[in-house]
Amino acid sequence: MSDLKQELKEKIITQLNLEDIAIDEIADNDSLFGDGLGLDSIDALELIVMLDKDYGIKLTDPKEGKKIFESIEVMSNYITTHRTK
Amino acid sequence: MEKVFINSIGSISAQKTFDNNDFLEEITTYEDNVISAIEPNYKDFIPPAAARRMAKGIKMGVVAAKIAIEEANLTNVDAIITGTGMGCVRDSEKFVTAILDNQEQFLTPTSFIQSTHNTVAGQIALGIGCKGYNFTYVHSSVSFESALLDALMQLQTKEAENILIGGVDESGEHTNAIHKLIHHIKPEKINSNKLLQSNTEGAVFGEGANFFVLSNNKQNSSYAQILGVKTFNTLPQSELATNLEEFLKNNNLSVDDIDVLISGNNGDLNFDNYYLELSKGLFKNTQQVYYKHLSGEFNTASSFGFWVGAKILKSQHIPSEITLNTIKSKGFGTVLLYNQYRGKNHSFTLLRQC
């Protein structure tokens, strides 16, 4: 597992208080929303702030989030391409 | 006017009080100036998905409410009325700290959403699907009594049949640090059993949630009848006794009718005089009980005193750990609670065996 993917899983568990979920229970291609991890719209806002604060990525169009937060794999690829810090 | 009964209770405190079958049988003694609530396994009461955004105060409130609703053999209530002095102070501290640390940037929504004073009453309503009256009183140490008074009036006038009321406050690290600075929290660590002998200023702070279903209908689970409640924002010590006698008279009672005085002493050198005024004056021949050495002081600590009163009347037993004097009543028919914090926000509450 790449360092970034591992880091994202750790951050998601900590920042979204997913106390009952272990890092190895989140597969890289699992859906983060809906039937996967079951995240909701408030979590999406938390993730948008996390992208801005930790990776310098500002999402101006909230609709972008739907694609970017599809899975850890997709998030990781997007951050690698667009990060400014 | 309709009679009003306490039909059930639910308590989370610095003692193991979440099992309604016990009445302070196992006492936890502390040596500290801030004490924490003993928590149940929240997963037994709240689905993990709902619990993950709840701070301690919300979890304590939701679980205490669930225990009370279940004991009353109900699935819903007509109204939910809570009292809290500081609301969800942990989430308030969290988002204010984030504002400062991040120069007003990168603010996340969860702690802000969960930080309001009405969050506990709101989460209880969401959990049981209660679309009725939902209100939270924020009024320092009469927050709980304000909720009680509202429920009492609604039930006496038959505007509702079953009302869930509660007092809830959680301890916040930053808030406690400020209270230590201004000596509202004792500078030294105190053994719980020696609280009233501390002879220093300030109190030992605590936290907790105490919920009750009040109803017009007496049932097997009922603990006591509520006769009356009165609150005062300001009340000079010199007028305490006369106001209390007036309150008793308005309820067709006199000092001799009170079997137990439940007193909110917190060991603060500067303000326990109010309690001494009654314990050494009007009630010097009455059995007396105190409880803040077990619960700690917080804005709704008097809801723990209310829990103690309800338990005494139902069990007809007073655990030795809460006795304040050596006088023994023959039975426990009528109980008076008196509370104040730092000389303000006084309350008298009268309970009767049912």
Short mmCIF file of C-alpha atoms in Angstrom, two decimals:
data_model
loop_
_atom_site.label_atom_id
_atom_site.label_comp_id
_atom_site.label_asym_id
_atom_site.label_seq_id
_atom_site.Cartn_x
_atom_site.Cartn_y
_atom_site.Cartn_z
CA MET A 1 0.00 0.00 0.00
CA SER A 2 1.40 3.43 -0.93
CA ASP A 3 2.19 5.84 1.90
CA LEU A 4 -0.46 8.28 0.69
CA LYS A 5 -3.21 5.66 0.67
CA GLN A 6 -2.24 4.56 4.15
CA GLU A 7 -2.20 8.19 5.28
CA LEU A 8 -5.65 8.85 3.80
CA LYS A 9 -7.14 5.83 5.52
CA GLU A 10 -5.68 6.92 8.85
CA LYS A 11 -7.00 10.46 8.40
CA ILE A 12 -10.48 9.32 7.39
CA ILE A 13 -10.74 7.02 10.42
CA THR A 14 -9.47 9.68 12.83
CA GLN A 15 -11.19 12.77 11.48
CA LEU A 16 -14.53 11.13 10.82
CA ASN A 17 -14.47 9.22 14.13
CA LEU A 18 -14.82 5.79 12.52
CA GLU A 19 -13.78 4.13 15.77
CA ASP A 20 -14.93 0.65 14.82
CA ILE A 21 -13.10 0.47 11.52
CA ALA A 22 -9.47 -0.69 11.17
CA ILE A 23 -7.20 0.53 8.37
CA ASP A 24 -6.98 -2.92 6.77
CA GLU A 25 -10.78 -3.09 6.59
CA ILE A 26 -10.81 -0.29 4.00
CA ALA A 27 -9.87 -1.63 0.56
CA ASP A 28 -8.40 0.83 -1.92
CA ASN A 29 -11.37 0.47 -4.24
CA ASP A 30 -14.16 0.39 -1.64
CA SER A 31 -16.83 3.06 -2.08
CA LEU A 32 -16.46 5.68 0.62
CA PHE A 33 -20.11 6.74 0.42
CA GLY A 34 -23.33 4.75 0.11
CA ASP A 35 -22.93 1.00 0.49
CA GLY A 36 -19.20 1.16 1.19
CA LEU A 37 -18.01 3.02 4.27
CA GLY A 38 -21.40 4.72 4.52
CA LEU A 39 -20.08 8.27 4.71
CA ASP A 40 -22.60 11.11 4.30
CA SER A 41 -22.77 14.75 3.20
CA ILE A 42 -21.28 16.09 6.45
CA ASP A 43 -18.31 13.75 5.96
CA ALA A 44 -17.95 15.11 2.41
CA LEU A 45 -17.56 18.61 3.85
CA GLU A 46 -14.95 17.32 6.31
CA LEU A 47 -13.03 15.72 3.41
CA ILE A 48 -13.16 18.93 1.33
CA VAL A 49 -11.63 20.85 4.27
CA MET A 50 -9.01 18.11 4.70
CA LEU A 51 -7.94 18.37 1.02
CA ASP A 52 -7.55 22.14 1.40
CA LYS A 53 -5.76 22.08 4.76
CA ASP A 54 -3.43 19.12 4.30
CA TYR A 55 -2.79 19.07 0.52
CA GLY A 56 -3.51 22.63 -0.64
CA ILE A 57 -6.30 21.54 -2.97
CA LYS A 58 -9.31 23.86 -3.14
CA LEU A 59 -12.44 22.33 -4.62
CA THR A 60 -14.44 25.17 -6.10
CA ASP A 61 -17.17 22.96 -7.51
CA PRO A 62 -18.73 20.69 -4.83
CA LYS A 63 -19.84 18.32 -7.62
CA GLU A 64 -16.19 17.45 -8.16
CA GLY A 65 -16.18 15.86 -4.70
CA LYS A 66 -18.54 13.13 -5.81
CA LYS A 67 -15.92 11.77 -8.25
CA ILE A 68 -12.82 12.53 -6.18
CA PHE A 69 -14.14 10.86 -3.03
CA GLU A 70 -15.30 7.73 -4.83
CA SER A 71 -12.59 5.57 -3.23
CA ILE A 72 -9.18 5.77 -1.59
CA GLU A 73 -7.61 4.83 -4.97
CA VAL A 74 -9.33 7.72 -6.77
CA MET A 75 -8.62 10.19 -3.94
CA SER A 76 -4.98 9.21 -3.84
CA ASN A 77 -4.53 9.66 -7.60
CA TYR A 78 -6.26 13.04 -7.53
CA ILE A 79 -4.16 14.30 -4.62
CA THR A 80 -0.92 13.10 -6.23
CA THR A 81 -1.74 15.07 -9.39
CA HIS A 82 -3.12 18.25 -7.82
CA ARG A 83 -1.42 18.71 -4.45
CA THR A 84 0.38 21.99 -3.79
CA LYS A 85 1.79 20.98 -0.44
CA MET B 1 -54.60 20.69 38.94
CA GLU B 2 -53.36 17.26 37.97
CA LYS B 3 -50.83 15.45 40.16
CA VAL B 4 -47.41 14.90 38.62
CA PHE B 5 -45.29 11.79 39.20
CA ILE B 6 -41.72 10.80 38.51
CA ASN B 7 -42.37 7.57 36.65
CA SER B 8 -38.81 6.65 35.76
CA ILE B 9 -35.20 7.68 36.03
CA GLY B 10 -31.95 7.37 34.08
CA SER B 11 -28.64 8.57 35.44
CA ILE B 12 -25.04 8.74 34.31
CA SER B 13 -22.78 10.29 36.92
CA ALA B 14 -19.41 10.01 38.60
CA GLN B 15 -20.92 7.02 40.41
CA LYS B 16 -22.17 3.85 38.76
CA THR B 17 -25.78 4.98 38.57
CA PHE B 18 -26.87 3.76 35.14
CA ASP B 19 -28.32 0.55 36.60
CA ASN B 20 -31.68 1.49 38.12
CA ASN B 21 -31.64 -1.58 40.37
CA ASP B 22 -28.78 -0.10 42.42
CA PHE B 23 -28.85 2.86 44.77
CA LEU B 24 -25.27 3.88 45.48
CA GLU B 25 -24.36 0.39 46.65
CA GLU B 26 -20.88 0.70 45.21
CA ILE B 27 -19.30 4.12 45.86
CA THR B 28 -16.33 5.40 43.86
CA THR B 29 -14.15 7.68 45.99
CA TYR B 30 -12.07 10.34 44.24
CA GLU B 31 -8.99 12.31 45.22
CA ASP B 32 -9.16 15.16 42.71
CA ASN B 33 -10.57 18.60 41.92
CA VAL B 34 -12.33 17.52 38.69
CA ILE B 35 -14.12 14.18 38.44
CA SER B 36 -15.53 12.39 35.39
CA ALA B 37 -18.70 10.43 34.81
CA ILE B 38 -18.55 6.64 34.83
CA GLU B 39 -19.81 5.71 31.40
CA PRO B 40 -21.81 2.68 30.35
CA ASN B 41 -20.95 0.80 27.16
CA TYR B 42 -22.55 3.25 24.76
CA LYS B 43 -22.65 0.64 21.99
CA ASP B 44 -25.34 -1.15 23.99
CA PHE B 45 -27.59 1.90 23.55
CA ILE B 46 -26.55 3.92 20.46
CA PRO B 47 -25.86 2.60 16.93
CA PRO B 48 -22.17 3.20 16.06
CA ALA B 49 -23.05 5.27 12.99
CA ALA B 50 -25.06 7.68 15.14
CA ALA B 51 -22.58 7.69 18.03
CA ARG B 52 -19.50 8.63 16.04
CA ARG B 53 -20.34 12.34 15.95
CA MET B 54 -21.60 12.52 19.53
CA ALA B 55 -19.40 14.06 22.21
CA LYS B 56 -19.58 12.72 25.76
CA GLY B 57 -22.41 15.01 26.89
CA ILE B 58 -24.64 13.93 24.02
CA LYS B 59 -23.94 10.25 24.62
CA MET B 60 -24.59 10.62 28.36
CA GLY B 61 -27.86 12.47 27.70
CA VAL B 62 -29.11 10.12 25.00
CA VAL B 63 -28.37 7.01 27.09
CA ALA B 64 -29.82 8.42 30.34
CA ALA B 65 -32.96 9.37 28.36
CA LYS B 66 -33.19 5.87 26.85
CA ILE B 67 -32.91 4.24 30.28
CA ALA B 68 -35.68 6.51 31.63
CA ILE B 69 -38.01 6.00 28.67
CA GLU B 70 -37.55 2.24 28.86
CA GLU B 71 -38.23 2.12 32.60
CA ALA B 72 -41.43 4.13 32.07
CA ASN B 73 -42.43 1.43 29.58
CA LEU B 74 -42.80 3.98 26.80
CA THR B 75 -41.43 4.25 23.28
CA ASN B 76 -42.16 7.95 22.87
CA VAL B 77 -43.11 11.00 24.92
CA ASP B 78 -45.21 14.13 24.36
CA ALA B 79 -42.34 16.53 25.02
CA ILE B 80 -38.61 16.62 25.68
CA ILE B 81 -37.31 19.38 27.97
CA THR B 82 -33.68 19.57 28.99
CA GLY B 83 -31.61 21.88 31.13
CA THR B 84 -27.91 22.50 30.64
CA GLY B 85 -25.54 25.17 31.90
CA MET B 86 -22.81 24.85 29.30
CA GLY B 87 -24.39 22.75 26.54
CA CYS B 88 -22.03 20.71 24.40
CA VAL B 89 -18.96 22.48 25.67
CA ARG B 90 -16.41 19.99 24.30
CA ASP B 91 -17.46 20.58 20.69
CA SER B 92 -17.68 24.32 21.39
CA GLU B 93 -14.09 24.25 22.62
CA LYS B 94 -13.09 22.16 19.60
CA PHE B 95 -14.37 24.50 16.93
CA VAL B 96 -13.29 27.69 18.70
CA THR B 97 -9.80 26.21 19.11
CA ALA B 98 -9.81 25.27 15.41
CA ILE B 99 -10.75 28.86 14.49
CA LEU B 100 -7.78 30.17 16.49
CA ASP B 101 -5.27 27.50 15.44
CA ASN B 102 -6.07 27.77 11.73
CA GLN B 103 -6.43 31.55 11.50
CA GLU B 104 -10.16 31.23 10.76
CA GLN B 105 -9.48 28.89 7.82
CA PHE B 106 -10.26 25.20 7.28
CA LEU B 107 -13.27 25.07 9.57
CA THR B 108 -15.03 21.72 9.64
CA PRO B 109 -18.78 21.41 10.22
CA THR B 110 -19.20 18.52 12.67
CA SER B 111 -18.12 20.13 15.94
CA PHE B 112 -20.03 23.31 15.08
CA ILE B 113 -23.24 21.43 14.29
CA GLN B 114 -22.97 19.37 17.50
CA SER B 115 -22.02 22.25 19.79
CA THR B 116 -25.41 23.85 20.36
CA HIS B 117 -27.09 23.70 23.74
CA ASN B 118 -30.13 21.96 22.27
CA THR B 119 -28.11 19.17 20.63
CA VAL B 120 -28.92 16.64 23.38
CA ALA B 121 -32.69 17.24 23.30
CA GLY B 122 -32.53 17.22 19.49
CA GLN B 123 -30.63 13.92 19.32
CA ILE B 124 -33.04 12.28 21.79
CA ALA B 125 -35.98 13.42 19.66
CA LEU B 126 -34.32 12.12 16.48
CA GLY B 127 -33.59 8.81 18.17
CA ILE B 128 -37.17 8.12 19.28
CA GLY B 129 -38.95 10.06 16.52
CA CYS B 130 -40.52 12.60 18.88
CA LYS B 131 -42.02 15.51 16.94
CA GLY B 132 -43.46 17.15 20.06
CA TYR B 133 -42.38 20.16 22.12
CA ASN B 134 -38.59 20.24 22.35
CA PHE B 135 -36.96 22.83 24.54
CA THR B 136 -33.69 23.44 26.37
CA TYR B 137 -33.24 25.80 29.30
CA VAL B 138 -29.83 27.38 29.81
CA HIS B 139 -29.85 29.14 33.13
CA SER B 140 -26.79 28.31 35.21
CA SER B 141 -27.63 26.22 38.27
CA VAL B 142 -31.40 26.47 37.79
CA SER B 143 -31.27 25.08 34.23
CA PHE B 144 -32.66 21.72 35.36
CA GLU B 145 -35.27 23.29 37.65
CA SER B 146 -36.41 25.53 34.76
CA ALA B 147 -37.01 22.40 32.66
CA LEU B 148 -38.76 20.80 35.63
CA LEU B 149 -41.01 23.82 36.15
CA ASP B 150 -42.00 23.91 32.46
CA ALA B 151 -42.89 20.19 32.51
CA LEU B 152 -44.72 20.51 35.82
CA MET B 153 -46.96 23.29 34.49
CA GLN B 154 -47.71 21.42 31.26
CA LEU B 155 -48.61 18.25 33.16
CA GLN B 156 -50.62 20.01 35.87
CA THR B 157 -52.75 21.64 33.20
CA LYS B 158 -53.00 18.41 31.15
CA GLU B 159 -51.27 19.88 28.12
CA ALA B 160 -49.22 16.70 28.02
CA GLU B 161 -49.31 13.23 29.54
CA ASN B 162 -45.69 12.07 29.54
CA ILE B 163 -42.74 14.44 29.44
CA LEU B 164 -39.05 13.54 29.41
CA ILE B 165 -36.95 16.01 31.36
CA GLY B 166 -33.25 15.99 32.09
CA GLY B 167 -30.22 17.88 33.22
CA VAL B 168 -26.95 17.34 31.37
CA ASP B 169 -23.51 18.89 31.46
CA GLU B 170 -20.16 17.58 30.28
CA SER B 171 -16.75 18.61 31.49
CA GLY B 172 -14.59 20.60 29.05
CA GLU B 173 -10.82 20.73 29.41
CA HIS B 174 -10.38 24.40 28.46
CA THR B 175 -13.43 25.52 30.44
CA ASN B 176 -12.11 23.73 33.52
CA ALA B 177 -8.70 25.36 33.07
CA ILE B 178 -10.40 28.78 33.18
CA HIS B 179 -12.43 27.81 36.26
CA LYS B 180 -9.19 26.74 37.95
CA LEU B 181 -7.59 30.09 37.14
CA ILE B 182 -10.44 32.00 38.78
CA HIS B 183 -10.60 29.56 41.71
CA HIS B 184 -14.10 28.34 41.00
CA ILE B 185 -12.45 24.93 41.00
CA LYS B 186 -10.52 24.14 44.18
CA PRO B 187 -6.77 24.55 43.77
CA GLU B 188 -6.08 21.33 45.68
CA LYS B 189 -7.16 17.75 45.13
CA ILE B 190 -9.74 16.68 47.68
CA ASN B 191 -10.81 13.27 48.90
CA SER B 192 -14.55 12.93 48.19
CA ASN B 193 -15.25 12.00 51.80
CA LYS B 194 -13.56 15.17 53.08
CA LEU B 195 -15.19 17.64 50.67
CA LEU B 196 -17.16 19.54 53.29
CA GLN B 197 -14.15 19.77 55.59
CA SER B 198 -11.88 21.23 52.88
CA ASN B 199 -12.22 24.79 54.20
CA THR B 200 -11.01 26.24 50.89
CA GLU B 201 -12.67 28.26 48.15
CA GLY B 202 -14.05 26.68 44.98
CA ALA B 203 -15.71 23.35 44.26
CA VAL B 204 -14.76 19.95 42.85
CA PHE B 205 -16.20 19.96 39.34
CA GLY B 206 -18.01 17.02 37.80
CA GLU B 207 -20.35 16.11 34.97
CA GLY B 208 -23.37 13.93 34.33
CA ALA B 209 -26.82 13.41 32.85
CA ASN B 210 -29.96 12.70 34.85
CA PHE B 211 -33.24 12.13 33.02
CA PHE B 212 -36.78 11.47 34.24
CA VAL B 213 -40.14 10.70 32.69
CA LEU B 214 -42.79 12.81 34.41
CA SER B 215 -46.44 11.93 34.02
CA ASN B 216 -49.99 12.52 35.22
CA ASN B 217 -50.41 8.78 35.51
CA LYS B 218 -49.00 6.96 38.51
CA GLN B 219 -47.76 3.49 37.65
CA ASN B 220 -45.80 0.61 39.23
CA SER B 221 -42.49 2.16 38.26
CA SER B 222 -43.32 5.55 39.87
CA TYR B 223 -40.77 6.97 42.29
CA ALA B 224 -42.42 10.04 43.80
CA GLN B 225 -44.92 12.83 43.35
CA ILE B 226 -43.61 16.31 42.59
CA LEU B 227 -45.29 18.88 44.82
CA GLY B 228 -43.57 22.05 43.72
CA VAL B 229 -40.49 23.87 42.54
CA LYS B 230 -39.40 27.46 42.92
CA THR B 231 -36.33 29.25 41.60
CA PHE B 232 -34.65 32.53 42.52
CA ASN B 233 -31.95 34.29 40.52
CA THR B 234 -30.88 36.28 43.56
CA LEU B 235 -31.73 35.52 47.16
CA PRO B 236 -29.80 37.09 50.03
CA GLN B 237 -28.83 34.67 52.79
CA SER B 238 -30.81 36.77 55.25
CA GLU B 239 -34.01 36.09 53.26
CA LEU B 240 -33.45 32.40 52.59
CA ALA B 241 -35.32 31.00 55.60
CA THR B 242 -38.38 33.23 55.22
CA ASN B 243 -38.65 32.47 51.49
CA LEU B 244 -38.37 28.77 52.17
CA GLU B 245 -41.06 28.88 54.83
CA GLU B 246 -43.27 30.80 52.40
CA PHE B 247 -42.64 28.13 49.72
CA LEU B 248 -43.58 25.37 52.16
CA LYS B 249 -46.68 27.29 53.27
CA ASN B 250 -47.79 27.66 49.64
CA ASN B 251 -47.61 23.87 49.43
CA ASN B 252 -49.58 23.49 52.68
CA LEU B 253 -46.50 22.30 54.54
CA SER B 254 -44.28 23.45 57.37
CA VAL B 255 -40.68 22.65 58.36
CA ASP B 256 -41.90 19.83 60.63
CA ASP B 257 -43.44 18.06 57.62
CA ILE B 258 -40.06 17.64 55.91
CA ASP B 259 -38.52 14.23 56.57
CA VAL B 260 -35.30 14.76 54.63
CA LEU B 261 -33.44 17.86 53.46
CA ILE B 262 -31.27 17.20 50.40
CA SER B 263 -28.66 19.88 50.37
CA GLY B 264 -26.38 20.96 47.49
CA ASN B 265 -23.28 21.68 49.63
CA ASN B 266 -20.15 21.65 47.48
CA GLY B 267 -17.52 22.51 50.09
CA ASP B 268 -16.92 26.06 48.87
CA LEU B 269 -15.82 28.07 51.87
CA ASN B 270 -17.41 31.23 50.47
CA PHE B 271 -20.86 29.89 49.61
CA ASP B 272 -21.70 26.87 51.80
CA ASN B 273 -23.02 29.36 54.38
CA TYR B 274 -26.34 29.33 52.53
CA TYR B 275 -26.68 25.62 53.21
CA LEU B 276 -25.50 26.00 56.80
CA GLU B 277 -28.18 28.66 57.28
CA LEU B 278 -30.79 25.93 56.75
CA SER B 279 -28.99 22.90 58.20
CA LYS B 280 -28.13 24.70 61.45
CA GLY B 281 -31.32 26.78 61.46
CA LEU B 282 -34.77 25.73 60.27
CA PHE B 283 -33.75 22.12 59.65
CA LYS B 284 -31.46 21.45 62.62
CA ASN B 285 -33.83 18.70 63.78
CA THR B 286 -34.34 17.20 60.30
CA GLN B 287 -32.43 14.35 58.66
CA GLN B 288 -30.05 15.80 56.08
CA VAL B 289 -28.41 14.41 52.98
CA TYR B 290 -25.76 15.76 50.60
CA TYR B 291 -24.54 14.43 47.24
CA LYS B 292 -22.03 16.67 45.46
CA HIS B 293 -19.08 14.74 46.94
CA LEU B 294 -20.34 11.89 44.74
CA SER B 295 -21.38 13.79 41.62
CA GLY B 296 -19.10 16.83 41.59
CA GLU B 297 -20.41 20.35 40.99
CA PHE B 298 -21.83 21.33 37.61
CA ASN B 299 -24.69 23.53 36.47
CA THR B 300 -27.15 20.65 36.46
CA ALA B 301 -25.74 18.76 39.46
CA SER B 302 -29.08 19.38 41.20
CA SER B 303 -30.61 16.88 38.75
CA PHE B 304 -28.44 14.29 40.51
CA GLY B 305 -29.90 15.54 43.81
CA PHE B 306 -33.37 15.08 42.28
CA TRP B 307 -32.34 11.52 41.35
CA VAL B 308 -31.21 10.94 44.96
CA GLY B 309 -34.57 12.27 46.26
CA ALA B 310 -36.56 10.04 43.93
CA LYS B 311 -34.49 7.01 44.93
CA ILE B 312 -34.88 7.70 48.67
CA LEU B 313 -38.65 8.00 48.38
CA LYS B 314 -39.05 4.83 46.35
CA SER B 315 -36.57 2.65 48.25
CA GLN B 316 -37.28 4.23 51.69
CA HIS B 317 -33.55 3.93 52.26
CA ILE B 318 -30.70 6.40 52.64
CA PRO B 319 -27.18 5.08 51.91
CA SER B 320 -24.79 5.97 54.73
CA GLU B 321 -22.38 7.69 52.29
CA ILE B 322 -24.78 10.59 51.73
CA THR B 323 -25.91 11.31 55.29
CA LEU B 324 -25.02 14.76 56.55
CA ASN B 325 -26.13 14.46 60.18
CA THR B 326 -27.03 11.77 62.69
CA ILE B 327 -30.77 12.46 62.89
CA LYS B 328 -32.92 9.59 61.60
CA SER B 329 -36.45 10.11 60.35
CA LYS B 330 -39.01 7.44 61.10
CA GLY B 331 -39.95 7.26 57.44
CA PHE B 332 -39.37 9.18 54.27
CA GLY B 333 -42.61 10.80 53.14
CA THR B 334 -41.63 14.31 52.08
CA VAL B 335 -38.28 15.45 50.77
CA LEU B 336 -37.07 19.00 50.20
CA LEU B 337 -34.17 19.83 47.90
CA TYR B 338 -32.26 23.09 48.17
CA ASN B 339 -29.53 24.11 45.77
CA GLN B 340 -27.59 27.22 44.77
CA TYR B 341 -24.29 27.92 43.07
CA ARG B 342 -21.98 30.69 44.23
CA GLY B 343 -24.81 32.40 46.07
CA LYS B 344 -27.03 32.71 42.98
CA ASN B 345 -29.70 30.73 41.17
CA HIS B 346 -31.33 29.08 44.16
CA SER B 347 -33.98 26.38 43.90
CA PHE B 348 -36.43 24.66 46.24
CA THR B 349 -37.98 21.38 45.08
CA LEU B 350 -40.53 19.31 46.98
CA LEU B 351 -41.07 15.59 46.45
CA ARG B 352 -43.51 13.26 48.19
CA GLN B 353 -43.73 9.49 48.47
CA CYS B 354 -46.42 8.07 46.19
#
